PDB file of C-alpha atoms and ligand atoms in Angstrom:
ATOM      1  CA  MET A1127      91.790 114.721 116.724  1.00 83.00           C
ATOM      2  CA  ILE A1128      90.377 117.076 114.140  1.00 94.00           C
ATOM      3  CA  ASP A1129      89.014 116.260 110.939  1.00 97.00           C
ATOM      4  CA  ASP A1130      89.941 118.204 107.889  1.00 98.00           C
ATOM      5  CA  GLN A1131      86.821 119.819 107.298  1.00 98.00           C
ATOM      6  CA  THR A1132      87.126 121.586 110.672  1.00 98.00           C
ATOM      7  CA  LEU A1133      90.521 122.568 109.828  1.00 98.00           C
ATOM      8  CA  LEU A1134      89.560 123.929 107.030  1.00 98.00           C
ATOM      9  CA  THR A1135      86.638 125.788 109.076  1.00 98.00           C
ATOM     10  CA  LYS A1136      89.119 127.616 111.241  1.00 98.00           C
ATOM     11  CA  ALA A1137      91.151 128.912 108.031  1.00 98.00           C
ATOM     12  CA  ILE A1138      88.034 130.158 106.262  1.00 98.00           C
ATOM     13  CA  GLU A1139      86.917 131.831 109.658  1.00 98.00           C
ATOM     14  CA  ALA A1140      90.811 133.132 110.211  1.00 98.00           C
ATOM     15  CA  ARG A1141      90.270 135.243 107.357  1.00 98.00           C
ATOM     16  CA  GLU A1142      87.738 137.531 108.807  1.00 97.00           C
ATOM     17  CA  ASN A1143      91.076 139.080 110.630  1.00 98.00           C
ATOM     18  CA  ALA A1144      93.311 139.184 107.948  1.00 98.00           C
ATOM     19  CA  TYR A1145      94.776 142.840 107.693  1.00 98.00           C
ATOM     20  CA  CYS A1146      95.255 143.365 103.671  1.00 98.00           C
ATOM     21  CA  PRO A1147      93.717 147.028 102.709  1.00 98.00           C
ATOM     22  CA  TYR A1148      96.191 146.782 100.403  1.00 97.00           C
ATOM     23  CA  SER A1149      95.239 143.686  98.259  1.00 96.00           C
ATOM     24  CA  LYS A1150      91.502 143.112  99.746  1.00 97.00           C
ATOM     25  CA  PHE A1151      92.756 139.337  99.491  1.00 97.00           C
ATOM     26  CA  PRO A1152      92.076 137.968 102.933  1.00 98.00           C
ATOM     27  CA  VAL A1153      93.893 134.866 103.454  1.00 98.00           C
ATOM     28  CA  GLY A1154      93.505 132.466 106.591  1.00 98.00           C
ATOM     29  CA  ALA A1155      95.292 129.589 107.641  1.00 98.00           C
ATOM     30  CA  ALA A1156      94.898 126.516 110.438  1.00 98.00           C
ATOM     31  CA  LEU A1157      98.106 124.488 111.375  1.00 98.00           C
ATOM     32  CA  LEU A1158      97.528 121.242 113.206  1.00 98.00           C
ATOM     33  CA  CYS A1159     100.225 120.218 115.716  1.00 98.00           C
ATOM     34  CA  VAL A1160     100.848 116.581 116.293  1.00 98.00           C
ATOM     35  CA  ASP A1161      99.461 116.969 119.713  1.00 98.00           C
ATOM     36  CA  GLY A1162      95.990 118.181 118.077  1.00 98.00           C
ATOM     37  CA  THR A1163      96.304 121.755 118.946  1.00 98.00           C
ATOM     38  CA  VAL A1164      95.684 124.153 116.051  1.00 98.00           C
ATOM     39  CA  TYR A1165      97.149 127.784 115.274  1.00 98.00           C
ATOM     40  CA  THR A1166      95.475 129.994 113.180  1.00 98.00           C
ATOM     41  CA  GLY A1167      96.926 132.890 110.888  1.00 98.00           C
ATOM     42  CA  VAL A1168      96.038 135.841 108.261  1.00 98.00           C
ATOM     43  CA  ASN A1169      98.157 137.510 105.809  1.00 98.00           C
ATOM     44  CA  VAL A1170      99.129 140.807 107.715  1.00 98.00           C
ATOM     45  CA  GLU A1171     100.217 143.071 105.138  1.00 98.00           C
ATOM     46  CA  ASN A1172     102.196 146.538 105.127  1.00 98.00           C
ATOM     47  CA  ALA A1173     102.338 149.797 103.127  1.00 98.00           C
ATOM     48  CA  VAL A1174     106.200 148.859 102.680  1.00 97.00           C
ATOM     49  CA  ASN A1175     104.898 145.757 100.801  1.00 89.00           C
ATOM     50  CA  GLY A1176     107.955 143.494 101.397  1.00 94.00           C
ATOM     51  CA  LEU A1177     107.257 143.501 105.183  1.00 97.00           C
ATOM     52  CA  SER A1178     103.616 141.763 104.606  1.00 97.00           C
ATOM     53  CA  LEU A1179     103.342 138.284 105.832  1.00 98.00           C
ATOM     54  CA  CYS A1180     101.431 135.791 104.955  1.00 98.00           C
ATOM     55  CA  ALA A1181      99.016 134.002 106.796  1.00 98.00           C
ATOM     56  CA  GLU A1182     100.713 129.935 106.624  1.00 98.00           C
ATOM     57  CA  ARG A1183     103.954 131.628 108.018  1.00 98.00           C
ATOM     58  CA  VAL A1184     101.961 133.713 110.927  1.00 98.00           C
ATOM     59  CA  ALA A1185     100.319 130.543 111.947  1.00 98.00           C
ATOM     60  CA  LEU A1186     103.617 128.543 111.761  1.00 98.00           C
ATOM     61  CA  PHE A1187     105.342 131.395 114.011  1.00 98.00           C
ATOM     62  CA  LYS A1188     102.532 131.671 116.213  1.00 98.00           C
ATOM     63  CA  ALA A1189     102.971 127.733 117.121  1.00 98.00           C
ATOM     64  CA  ILE A1190     106.641 127.919 117.123  1.00 98.00           C
ATOM     65  CA  SER A1191     106.644 130.653 119.277  1.00 98.00           C
ATOM     66  CA  ALA A1192     104.452 128.854 121.415  1.00 98.00           C
ATOM     67  CA  GLY A1193     106.464 125.996 121.830  1.00 98.00           C
ATOM     68  CA  LYS A1194     105.294 123.704 119.025  1.00 98.00           C
ATOM     69  CA  ARG A1195     107.746 121.705 116.965  1.00 98.00           C
ATOM     70  CA  GLU A1196     105.759 119.142 115.019  1.00 98.00           C
ATOM     71  CA  PHE A1197     103.457 119.580 112.678  1.00 98.00           C
ATOM     72  CA  THR A1198     100.835 117.128 110.637  1.00 98.00           C
ATOM     73  CA  LYS A1199      98.439 119.366 108.294  1.00 98.00           C
ATOM     74  CA  ILE A1200      97.844 122.947 107.437  1.00 98.00           C
ATOM     75  CA  ALA A1201      94.624 124.079 105.549  1.00 98.00           C
ATOM     76  CA  VAL A1202      94.465 127.486 104.044  1.00 98.00           C
ATOM     77  CA  ALA A1203      91.693 129.463 102.842  1.00 98.00           C
ATOM     78  CA  CYS A1204      91.207 132.495 100.087  1.00 97.00           C
ATOM     79  CA  ASN A1205      88.968 133.498  97.750  1.00 95.00           C
ATOM     80  CA  ALA A1206      90.603 131.216  94.825  1.00 94.00           C
ATOM     81  CA  GLU A1207      89.382 127.753  93.942  1.00 94.00           C
ATOM     82  CA  HIS A1208      92.294 126.307  95.724  1.00 95.00           C
ATOM     83  CA  CYS A1209      94.631 128.498  97.739  1.00 96.00           C
ATOM     84  CA  GLN A1210      97.889 127.644  97.207  1.00 97.00           C
ATOM     85  CA  PRO A1211     101.026 128.692  99.684  1.00 98.00           C
ATOM     86  CA  CYS A1212     103.205 131.074  97.981  1.00 97.00           C
ATOM     87  CA  GLY A1213     106.922 129.937  97.355  1.00 97.00           C
ATOM     88  CA  ALA A1214     108.135 131.753 100.507  1.00 97.00           C
ATOM     89  CA  CYS A1215     105.941 130.143 102.667  1.00 98.00           C
ATOM     90  CA  ARG A1216     106.150 126.681 101.101  1.00 98.00           C
ATOM     91  CA  GLN A1217     110.242 127.038 101.922  1.00 98.00           C
ATOM     92  CA  VAL A1218     108.975 127.931 105.405  1.00 98.00           C
ATOM     93  CA  LEU A1219     106.796 125.280 105.665  1.00 98.00           C
ATOM     94  CA  TYR A1220     109.369 122.862 104.528  1.00 98.00           C
ATOM     95  CA  GLU A1221     112.059 123.377 106.955  1.00 97.00           C
ATOM     96  CA  HIS A1222     109.712 122.668 110.092  1.00 97.00           C
ATOM     97  CA  ALA A1223     107.428 120.060 108.346  1.00 97.00           C
ATOM     98  CA  PRO A1224     108.965 118.114 105.344  1.00 97.00           C
ATOM     99  CA  ASP A1225     105.878 115.429 105.729  1.00 97.00           C
ATOM    100  CA  LEU A1226     103.374 118.383 106.020  1.00 98.00           C
ATOM    101  CA  GLU A1227      99.978 117.719 104.548  1.00 98.00           C
ATOM    102  CA  ILE A1228      98.165 120.891 103.146  1.00 98.00           C
ATOM    103  CA  LEU A1229      94.582 121.538 102.369  1.00 98.00           C
ATOM    104  CA  MET A1230      94.159 124.215  99.747  1.00 98.00           C
ATOM    105  CA  GLY A1231      90.882 125.558 100.409  1.00 98.00           C
ATOM    106  CA  ASN A1232      88.030 127.743  99.328  1.00 97.00           C
ATOM    107  CA  PRO A1233      85.534 129.740 101.213  1.00 96.00           C
ATOM    108  CA  GLU A1234      82.619 127.566 100.367  1.00 97.00           C
ATOM    109  CA  GLY A1235      84.649 124.571 102.590  1.00 96.00           C
ATOM    110  CA  ARG A1236      85.812 122.729  99.187  1.00 97.00           C
ATOM    111  CA  PHE A1237      89.400 121.882  99.345  1.00 98.00           C
ATOM    112  CA  LYS A1238      92.238 119.996  97.318  1.00 98.00           C
ATOM    113  CA  ARG A1239      94.507 117.869  99.221  1.00 98.00           C
ATOM    114  CA  THR A1240      98.554 118.088  98.598  1.00 98.00           C
ATOM    115  CA  THR A1241     101.829 117.992 100.508  1.00 98.00           C
ATOM    116  CA  ILE A1242     104.763 119.941 100.835  1.00 98.00           C
ATOM    117  CA  ARG A1243     106.959 117.304  99.137  1.00 97.00           C
ATOM    118  CA  ASP A1244     104.779 117.649  96.051  1.00 98.00           C
ATOM    119  CA  LEU A1245     104.635 121.492  96.042  1.00 98.00           C
ATOM    120  CA  LEU A1246     108.302 122.221  96.369  1.00 97.00           C
ATOM    121  CA  PRO A1247     110.202 119.254  95.167  1.00 96.00           C
ATOM    122  CA  GLU A1248     113.719 119.637  95.784  1.00 93.00           C
ATOM    123  CA  ALA A1249     113.429 121.542  98.536  1.00 93.00           C
ATOM    124  CA  PHE A1250     116.476 123.562  99.891  1.00 93.00           C
ATOM    125  CA  SER A1251     117.525 122.392 103.263  1.00 90.00           C
ATOM    126  CA  LEU A1252     120.798 122.333 105.589  1.00 87.00           C
TER     127      LEU A1252
HETATM  128 ZN1   ZN B1319     103.224 132.886 101.399  1.00 61.73          ZN
END
């Protein structure tokens, strides 16, 4: 199984593919599936701002579209000291992985560990 530092490194490396001409704020994510596979994602922006998609959701949707349904951990990296998923990503991640662990990282490889339940208490679910 992949270790935390390696997962974060994949998120850091993924950032290089971010499409962020408007914010100039590249974000990378690396989602670990229960079977050990990893899907990366980057933020993909659009001139119509509301159409932009975050790195976390890109990684999750790639994994889901490949048939994956169980996830254990996601690493996220941006230029902040600890890259926190936005509210929309928290809700989407919670629906697919309510026990998800989150590594909020930076480009130097430091990270803060948390969980989706801590980031989104009393999440909406059906
Ligand atoms: Zn987001």
